[in-house]
Short mmCIF file of C-alpha atoms and ligand atoms in Angstrom, two decimals:
data_model
loop_
_atom_site.label_atom_id
_atom_site.label_comp_id
_atom_site.label_asym_id
_atom_site.label_seq_id
_atom_site.Cartn_x
_atom_site.Cartn_y
_atom_site.Cartn_z
CA UNK O 107 21.67 -24.40 -13.23
CA UNK O 108 17.86 -24.40 -13.14
CA UNK O 109 16.07 -21.05 -13.25
CA UNK O 110 12.30 -21.49 -12.87
CA UNK O 111 10.08 -18.59 -13.97
CA UNK O 112 8.51 -18.27 -10.52
CA UNK O 113 8.96 -19.86 -7.11
CA UNK O 114 6.18 -18.76 -4.78
CA UNK O 115 7.26 -21.10 -2.00
CA UNK O 116 10.61 -19.33 -1.59
CA UNK O 117 8.87 -16.02 -0.87
CA UNK O 118 7.33 -17.46 2.28
CA UNK O 119 10.51 -18.94 3.68
CA UNK O 120 11.55 -15.88 5.75
CA UNK O 121 8.06 -15.09 7.03
CA UNK O 122 6.52 -18.52 7.42
CA UNK O 123 6.59 -18.68 11.21
CA UNK O 124 5.09 -15.20 11.46
CA UNK O 125 2.32 -16.19 9.07
CA UNK O 126 1.62 -19.43 10.93
CA UNK O 127 1.46 -17.42 14.17
CA UNK O 128 -1.19 -15.01 12.88
CA UNK O 129 -3.19 -17.81 11.26
CA UNK O 130 -3.19 -19.65 14.58
CA UNK O 131 -4.42 -16.53 16.41
CA UNK O 132 -7.20 -16.00 13.89
CA UNK O 133 -8.33 -19.61 14.11
CA UNK O 134 -8.92 -18.98 17.81
CA UNK O 135 -10.54 -15.54 17.45
CA UNK O 136 -12.73 -16.47 14.45
CA UNK O 137 -12.25 -12.96 12.97
CA UNK O 138 -12.63 -13.92 9.33
CA UNK O 139 -14.88 -11.28 7.70
CA UNK O 140 -14.25 -7.50 7.72
CA UNK O 141 -11.99 -7.74 10.75
CA UNK O 142 -9.33 -5.51 12.27
CA UNK O 143 -6.51 -6.91 10.15
CA UNK O 144 -8.37 -5.82 7.02
CA UNK O 145 -8.81 -2.28 8.36
CA UNK O 146 -5.11 -2.15 9.18
CA UNK O 147 -4.19 -3.48 5.74
CA UNK O 148 -6.41 -0.95 4.00
CA UNK O 149 -4.84 1.92 5.95
CA UNK O 150 -1.30 0.77 5.14
CA UNK O 151 -2.17 0.23 1.49
CA UNK O 152 -3.67 3.71 1.14
CA UNK O 153 -0.57 5.18 2.72
CA UNK O 154 1.64 3.24 0.31
CA UNK O 155 -0.29 4.59 -2.69
CA UNK O 156 -0.64 8.10 -1.31
CA UNK O 157 -4.44 7.89 -1.56
CA UNK O 158 -7.13 8.83 0.92
CA UNK O 159 -8.74 5.37 0.82
CA UNK O 160 -8.00 1.74 -0.01
CA UNK O 161 -10.65 -0.94 0.01
CA UNK O 162 -10.02 -4.69 0.03
CA UNK O 163 -12.05 -6.78 -2.42
CA UNK O 164 -12.08 -10.42 -3.51
CA UNK O 165 -9.71 -10.13 -6.51
CA UNK O 166 -8.30 -7.72 -9.09
CA UNK O 167 -11.04 -8.39 -11.62
CA UNK O 168 -13.70 -7.48 -9.06
CA UNK O 169 -11.71 -4.33 -8.22
CA UNK O 170 -12.02 -3.28 -11.87
CA UNK O 171 -15.61 -4.43 -12.27
CA UNK O 172 -16.88 -2.81 -9.05
CA UNK O 173 -15.01 0.41 -9.90
CA UNK O 174 -16.61 0.60 -13.34
CA UNK O 175 -20.06 -0.06 -11.84
CA UNK O 176 -19.49 2.66 -9.25
CA UNK O 177 -18.73 5.09 -12.10
CA UNK O 178 -22.03 4.20 -13.74
CA UNK O 179 -20.56 2.21 -16.65
CA UNK O 180 -23.32 0.10 -18.21
CA UNK O 181 -25.06 -0.66 -21.49
CA UNK O 182 -24.34 1.89 -24.22
CA UNK O 183 -21.08 3.10 -22.68
CA UNK O 184 -17.59 2.49 -23.97
CA UNK O 185 -14.36 2.22 -22.00
CA UNK O 186 -11.00 2.53 -23.76
CA UNK O 187 -8.24 0.14 -22.70
CA UNK O 188 -5.13 -1.68 -23.96
CA UNK O 189 -5.38 -4.79 -26.20
CA UNK O 190 -2.13 -6.33 -24.89
CA UNK O 191 -3.13 -6.61 -21.22
CA UNK O 192 -4.31 -9.60 -19.22
CA UNK O 193 -7.84 -10.27 -20.47
CA UNK O 194 -9.50 -9.08 -17.22
CA UNK O 195 -8.90 -5.42 -18.17
CA UNK O 196 -11.42 -5.88 -20.98
CA UNK O 197 -13.67 -8.56 -19.48
CA UNK O 198 -14.37 -6.36 -16.44
CA UNK O 199 -15.77 -3.69 -18.80
CA UNK O 200 -18.04 -6.25 -20.44
CA UNK O 201 -19.30 -7.77 -17.19
CA UNK O 202 -20.06 -4.26 -15.90
CA UNK O 203 -22.36 -3.97 -18.94
CA UNK O 204 -20.16 -1.67 -21.02
CA UNK O 205 -18.24 -2.16 -24.26
CA UNK O 206 -14.44 -2.51 -24.30
CA UNK O 207 -12.79 -0.35 -26.95
CA UNK O 208 -9.10 -0.89 -27.60
CA UNK O 209 -6.38 1.59 -28.48
CA UNK O 210 -2.89 0.59 -29.59
CA UNK O 211 0.15 0.79 -27.33
CA UNK O 212 3.67 2.18 -27.60
CA UNK O 213 7.02 0.45 -27.52
CA UNK O 214 6.82 0.37 -23.69
CA UNK O 215 3.58 -1.73 -23.86
CA UNK O 216 1.39 1.06 -22.44
CA UNK O 217 -1.52 2.93 -24.06
CA UNK O 218 -0.54 5.41 -26.75
CA UNK O 219 -2.35 8.69 -25.90
CA UNK O 220 -2.58 9.55 -29.62
CA UNK O 221 -4.48 6.32 -30.25
CA UNK O 222 -6.67 6.83 -27.16
CA UNK O 223 -7.80 10.17 -28.53
CA UNK O 224 -8.69 8.56 -31.87
CA UNK O 225 -10.77 5.88 -30.12
CA UNK O 226 -13.09 8.38 -28.40
CA UNK O 227 -16.74 8.37 -29.53
CA UNK O 228 -19.86 10.08 -28.10
CA UNK O 229 -20.40 6.87 -26.05
CA UNK O 230 -16.97 6.87 -24.39
CA UNK O 231 -17.33 7.17 -20.64
CA UNK O 232 -13.95 6.19 -19.25
CA UNK O 233 -10.31 5.35 -20.00
CA UNK O 234 -8.63 2.38 -18.34
CA UNK O 235 -4.84 2.71 -18.66
CA UNK O 236 -2.98 -0.46 -17.66
CA UNK O 237 0.41 -0.01 -16.01
CA UNK O 238 1.56 -3.13 -17.81
CA UNK O 239 4.67 -5.00 -16.63
CA UNK O 240 4.83 -2.61 -13.64
CA UNK O 241 5.73 0.41 -15.79
CA UNK O 242 3.47 3.45 -15.30
CA UNK O 243 1.34 4.52 -18.28
CA UNK O 244 1.61 8.06 -19.72
CA UNK O 245 -0.68 9.51 -17.04
CA UNK O 246 -0.19 13.23 -17.81
CA UNK O 247 -1.44 12.81 -21.38
CA UNK O 248 -4.20 10.38 -20.43
CA UNK O 249 -5.49 12.65 -17.64
CA UNK O 250 -5.43 15.63 -20.02
CA UNK O 251 -7.53 13.72 -22.58
CA UNK O 252 -9.92 12.57 -19.84
CA UNK O 253 -10.36 16.15 -18.68
CA UNK O 254 -10.91 17.47 -22.20
CA UNK O 255 -13.65 14.91 -22.91
CA UNK O 256 -15.04 14.63 -19.34
CA UNK O 257 -14.11 10.96 -19.03
CA UNK O 258 -13.47 8.97 -15.86
CA UNK O 259 -10.12 7.21 -15.41
CA UNK O 260 -9.77 3.76 -13.85
CA UNK O 261 -6.14 2.67 -13.49
CA UNK O 262 -5.44 -1.04 -13.86
CA UNK O 263 -2.58 -1.25 -11.35
CA UNK O 264 -2.68 -5.07 -11.06
CA UNK O 265 0.99 -5.40 -12.05
CA UNK O 266 2.21 -2.12 -10.69
CA UNK O 267 2.07 -1.73 -6.91
CA UNK O 268 4.52 1.04 -5.89
CA UNK O 269 5.31 1.91 -9.50
CA UNK O 270 6.07 5.64 -9.65
CA UNK O 271 5.20 8.22 -12.30
CA UNK O 272 6.69 11.71 -11.90
CA UNK O 273 7.37 11.13 -8.23
CA UNK O 274 3.93 9.77 -7.35
CA UNK O 275 2.82 6.14 -6.97
CA UNK O 276 0.18 4.73 -9.33
CA UNK O 277 -3.34 4.24 -8.02
CA UNK O 278 -3.90 7.89 -7.14
CA UNK O 279 -3.90 9.43 -10.63
CA UNK O 280 -7.33 8.35 -11.83
CA UNK O 281 -10.73 8.36 -10.11
CA UNK O 282 -10.01 4.81 -8.97
CA UNK O 283 -6.98 2.50 -8.90
CA UNK O 284 -7.39 -1.28 -9.08
CA UNK O 285 -4.87 -3.77 -7.74
CA UNK O 286 -4.62 -7.56 -7.79
CA UNK O 287 -3.15 -9.61 -4.95
CA UNK O 288 -3.08 -12.83 -7.00
CA UNK O 289 -0.20 -15.13 -5.96
CA UNK O 290 1.84 -14.11 -9.02
CA UNK O 291 1.63 -10.36 -8.39
CA UNK O 292 4.34 -8.29 -6.65
CA UNK O 293 2.32 -8.19 -3.41
CA UNK O 294 0.32 -11.38 -3.13
CA UNK O 295 -2.23 -13.07 -0.93
CA UNK O 296 -2.15 -16.82 -0.28
CA UNK O 297 -5.04 -17.07 -2.73
CA UNK O 298 -7.08 -14.36 -4.42
CA UNK O 299 -7.40 -10.74 -3.33
CA UNK O 300 -7.73 -7.23 -4.73
CA UNK O 301 -7.71 -3.58 -3.66
CA UNK O 302 -9.39 -0.40 -4.91
CA UNK O 303 -7.74 2.95 -4.14
CA UNK O 304 -9.38 6.37 -4.42
CA UNK O 305 -9.30 9.95 -3.16
CA UNK O 306 -13.01 10.38 -3.86
CA UNK O 307 -15.31 10.28 -0.78
CA UNK O 308 -18.50 9.50 -2.71
CA UNK O 309 -16.95 6.64 -4.69
CA UNK O 310 -15.48 5.18 -1.50
CA UNK O 311 -18.83 5.32 0.30
CA UNK O 312 -20.47 3.62 -2.69
CA UNK O 313 -17.83 0.90 -3.00
CA UNK O 314 -17.73 0.01 0.69
CA UNK O 315 -21.39 -0.97 0.30
CA UNK O 316 -20.99 -2.46 -3.19
CA UNK O 317 -18.45 -5.05 -2.00
CA UNK O 318 -20.76 -6.13 0.83
CA UNK O 319 -24.23 -6.88 -0.59
CA UNK O 320 -25.16 -3.20 -0.85
CA UNK O 321 -25.45 -3.11 2.94
CA UNK O 322 -25.26 0.27 4.67
CA UNK O 323 -24.99 -1.44 8.02
CA UNK O 324 -25.70 -4.90 9.37
CA UNK O 325 -29.43 -4.80 8.58
CA UNK O 326 -30.13 -2.11 5.99
CA UNK O 327 -29.57 -2.74 2.30
CA UNK O 328 -29.55 0.16 -0.20
CA UNK O 329 -29.09 -1.80 -3.46
CA UNK O 330 -28.53 -5.40 -4.57
CA UNK O 331 -24.85 -6.02 -4.94
CA UNK O 332 -22.07 -8.57 -4.77
CA UNK O 333 -20.23 -10.32 -2.02
CA UNK O 334 -16.67 -9.34 -2.88
CA UNK O 335 -14.69 -8.87 0.32
CA UNK O 336 -11.01 -9.46 1.04
CA UNK O 337 -10.70 -12.14 3.75
CA UNK O 338 -9.40 -10.92 7.08
CA UNK O 339 -7.04 -13.92 7.14
CA UNK O 340 -5.53 -12.83 3.83
CA UNK O 341 -5.28 -9.24 5.09
CA UNK O 342 -3.39 -10.45 8.20
CA UNK O 343 -0.92 -12.34 5.98
CA UNK O 344 -0.65 -9.32 3.65
CA UNK O 345 0.18 -7.08 6.62
CA UNK O 346 3.24 -9.25 7.24
CA UNK O 347 4.20 -9.21 3.55
CA UNK O 348 3.77 -5.41 3.36
CA UNK O 349 6.74 -5.15 5.70
CA UNK O 350 8.88 -6.81 3.02
CA UNK O 351 7.48 -5.11 -0.07
CA UNK O 352 9.98 -2.27 -0.42
CA UNK O 353 12.86 -4.74 -0.06
CA UNK O 354 11.26 -7.04 -2.67
CA UNK O 355 10.63 -4.17 -5.07
CA UNK O 356 14.22 -2.95 -4.70
CA UNK O 357 15.47 -6.47 -5.49
CA UNK O 358 13.30 -6.65 -8.64
CA UNK O 359 14.74 -3.32 -9.77
CA UNK O 360 18.26 -4.49 -8.93
CA UNK O 361 17.84 -7.63 -11.08
CA UNK O 362 16.32 -5.54 -13.90
CA UNK O 363 19.24 -3.07 -13.75
CA UNK O 364 21.70 -5.96 -13.94
CA UNK O 365 19.94 -7.49 -16.96
CA UNK O 366 19.83 -4.10 -18.67
CA UNK O 367 23.53 -3.54 -18.12
CA UNK O 368 24.56 -7.04 -19.25
CA UNK O 369 22.17 -7.27 -22.22
CA UNK O 370 22.75 -3.85 -23.70
CA UNK O 371 24.45 -3.73 -27.10
CA UNK O 372 22.58 -6.83 -28.29
CA UNK O 373 20.02 -6.53 -31.06
CA UNK O 374 17.03 -6.40 -28.69
CA UNK O 375 14.73 -3.82 -27.09
CA UNK O 376 15.22 -3.57 -23.32
CA UNK O 377 12.63 -2.31 -20.77
CA UNK O 378 14.41 0.82 -19.53
CA UNK O 379 12.89 3.49 -17.25
CA UNK O 380 12.29 6.95 -18.67
CA UNK O 381 13.45 9.72 -16.29
CA UNK O 382 9.80 10.23 -15.22
CA UNK O 383 9.31 6.57 -14.24
CA UNK O 384 10.23 4.03 -11.62
CA UNK O 385 8.96 0.68 -12.86
CA UNK O 386 8.51 -2.25 -10.43
CA UNK O 387 9.21 -5.01 -12.98
CA UNK O 388 6.32 -7.35 -12.37
CA UNK O 389 7.70 -8.77 -15.61
CA UNK O 390 10.98 -8.05 -17.38
CA UNK O 391 10.11 -8.18 -21.08
CA UNK O 392 12.64 -7.92 -23.87
CA UNK O 393 11.73 -7.70 -27.57
CA UNK O 394 13.68 -9.70 -30.15
CA UNK O 395 13.08 -10.68 -33.77
CA UNK O 396 14.54 -14.10 -32.87
CA UNK O 397 12.23 -14.64 -29.89
CA UNK O 398 11.18 -18.24 -30.55
CA UNK O 399 14.75 -19.46 -31.13
CA UNK O 400 15.92 -17.55 -28.09
CA UNK O 401 13.18 -19.00 -25.90
CA UNK O 402 14.10 -22.50 -27.04
CA UNK O 403 17.82 -21.91 -26.44
CA UNK O 404 17.17 -20.66 -22.90
CA UNK O 405 14.81 -23.59 -22.20
CA UNK O 406 17.52 -26.04 -23.29
CA UNK O 407 19.77 -24.38 -20.70
CA UNK O 408 17.04 -24.85 -18.03
CA UNK O 409 16.01 -21.16 -17.98
CA UNK O 410 12.24 -20.84 -17.99
CA UNK O 411 10.73 -17.85 -19.80
CA UNK O 412 7.15 -16.85 -20.63
CA UNK O 413 5.21 -14.75 -23.13
CA UNK O 414 2.93 -12.06 -21.69
CA UNK O 415 0.73 -12.40 -23.68
CA UNK O 416 0.80 -14.54 -26.84
CA UNK O 417 -2.75 -13.67 -28.01
CA UNK O 418 -3.90 -10.03 -27.72
CA UNK O 419 -7.35 -9.55 -26.17
CA UNK O 420 -9.01 -8.26 -29.36
CA UNK O 421 -8.13 -11.53 -31.13
CA UNK O 422 -9.52 -13.81 -28.39
CA UNK O 423 -12.59 -15.89 -29.23
CA UNK O 424 -14.39 -14.18 -26.34
CA UNK O 425 -13.88 -10.78 -28.02
CA UNK O 426 -15.14 -11.82 -31.46
CA UNK O 427 -18.47 -10.02 -30.94
CA UNK O 428 -16.58 -6.71 -30.81
CA UNK O 429 -15.67 -7.08 -34.49
CA UNK O 430 -11.92 -6.48 -34.31
CA UNK O 431 -9.46 -8.30 -36.56
CA UNK O 432 -5.79 -8.81 -37.26
CA UNK O 433 -4.21 -5.52 -38.32
CA UNK O 434 -6.30 -3.29 -36.05
CA UNK O 435 -3.51 -2.73 -33.49
CA UNK O 436 -0.22 -3.17 -35.36
CA UNK O 437 2.12 -2.33 -32.47
CA UNK O 438 0.48 -4.67 -29.96
CA UNK O 439 0.16 -7.40 -32.59
CA UNK O 440 3.81 -7.15 -33.68
CA UNK O 441 4.91 -7.31 -30.05
CA UNK O 442 3.20 -10.69 -29.53
CA UNK O 443 5.82 -12.12 -31.92
CA UNK O 444 8.86 -10.51 -30.26
CA UNK O 445 8.19 -10.32 -26.50
CA UNK O 446 9.88 -12.60 -24.00
CA UNK O 447 9.61 -12.39 -20.18
CA UNK O 448 12.74 -13.32 -18.22
CA UNK O 449 12.62 -14.49 -14.58
CA UNK O 450 12.77 -11.42 -12.29
CA UNK O 451 11.43 -12.38 -8.84
CA UNK O 452 13.23 -11.19 -5.69
CA UNK O 453 14.25 -14.67 -4.54
CA UNK O 454 16.48 -15.32 -7.56
CA UNK O 455 20.09 -15.68 -6.43
CA UNK O 456 22.86 -13.54 -7.91
CA UNK O 457 24.27 -16.69 -9.47
CA UNK O 458 20.98 -17.43 -11.21
CA UNK O 459 20.68 -13.87 -12.50
CA UNK O 460 24.26 -13.96 -13.82
CA UNK O 461 23.59 -17.32 -15.44
CA UNK O 462 20.51 -15.94 -17.23
CA UNK O 463 22.48 -12.96 -18.57
CA UNK O 464 25.50 -15.09 -19.58
CA UNK O 465 23.33 -17.64 -21.37
CA UNK O 466 21.33 -14.91 -23.08
CA UNK O 467 24.54 -13.29 -24.37
CA UNK O 468 25.82 -16.65 -25.55
CA UNK O 469 22.76 -17.01 -27.82
CA UNK O 470 23.52 -13.73 -29.57
CA UNK O 471 27.23 -14.53 -29.97
CA UNK O 472 26.42 -17.74 -31.87
C1 PLP Q 201 -3.79 -10.06 -12.72
C2 PLP Q 201 -4.40 -8.98 -13.51
C3 PLP Q 201 -5.78 -8.67 -13.43
C4 PLP Q 201 -6.76 -9.51 -12.68
O1 PLP Q 201 -6.49 -9.71 -11.34
P1 PLP Q 201 -7.10 -11.00 -10.59
O2 PLP Q 201 -6.76 -10.75 -9.16
O3 PLP Q 201 -6.40 -12.21 -11.15
O4 PLP Q 201 -8.56 -11.03 -10.84
C5 PLP Q 201 -6.24 -7.57 -14.14
N1 PLP Q 201 -5.43 -6.84 -14.91
C6 PLP Q 201 -4.11 -7.12 -15.04
C7 PLP Q 201 -3.26 -6.24 -15.90
C8 PLP Q 201 -3.56 -8.21 -14.36
O5 PLP Q 201 -2.26 -8.48 -14.51
#
């Protein structure tokens, strides 16, 4: 039985005719930029995150970058983030003009508040927790540190739409929440897209101009800025997908629960919710000392797995100027040798999920 790591085509099977219908309507109306579908999407998204506002932008990296700019991050300022994230968490800080500073993570892949505190300097301006794998970061501790040192908080929610921490969805804890709608994310556009969430009126007013050339209205420009809008066509498609999101999230959690049940008792670390969390399993990552062998064994049985991510950001060539080296973040570095992501998308059949668990168990019995 083949189990690919992703299958984006399958996701569209149930909603294809609806999508084609809306695309056809929009081709006739020509409503492509800042149209009604975008407004509707932004309202639904804000409601989903329990925030006052949501703002569509061109992609998740722009969501982070524009958010940091809106907070005044620039030369001389440091932003603390996780070294084990997708590289855009750090690159967005650099392209905003600031300096990424890393702090090590805990067993659950999220920022360790103790290490965040140690990374604070007089130049620190903000903390960017990443809700990596769809599991919420330790927001109570991070918000307490931010308050103590008067730091802003930008949540990188790219992998974590609808992920819940202490009863509240991510995206509304910090000053700003940043989401990606990349085709591989839990809610995805048919191309690139991103969203910024906030409860802050002033930041919202700033960002609505910042994503659209700095324009206050059609003819008056307040400051030079970027063109980083979410296409109305994408928003229209996303409105259809939003209707499926809770079902898809429930299915991801169902598959994760099954894996956890079937794989417990083996000599591995499983990604289990704490009582305060409801993870959305963008990825399902186990940790094993025999990772490479295991990956090979599963591949031979036609089960595709991935490593998120094999090279931590602080050891990337692009980050060399920051002066970090091997040994700086022992937990994150050790995890790169043990982590393995199993297929966890909603369209997996029960038979496929059972086959993954059975095959996985077989490896540890041998
Ligand atoms: C995907 C992702 C991003 C970037 O989003 P894009 O839409 O691809 O620009 C940023 N941070 C994390 C953690 C991501 O997973």
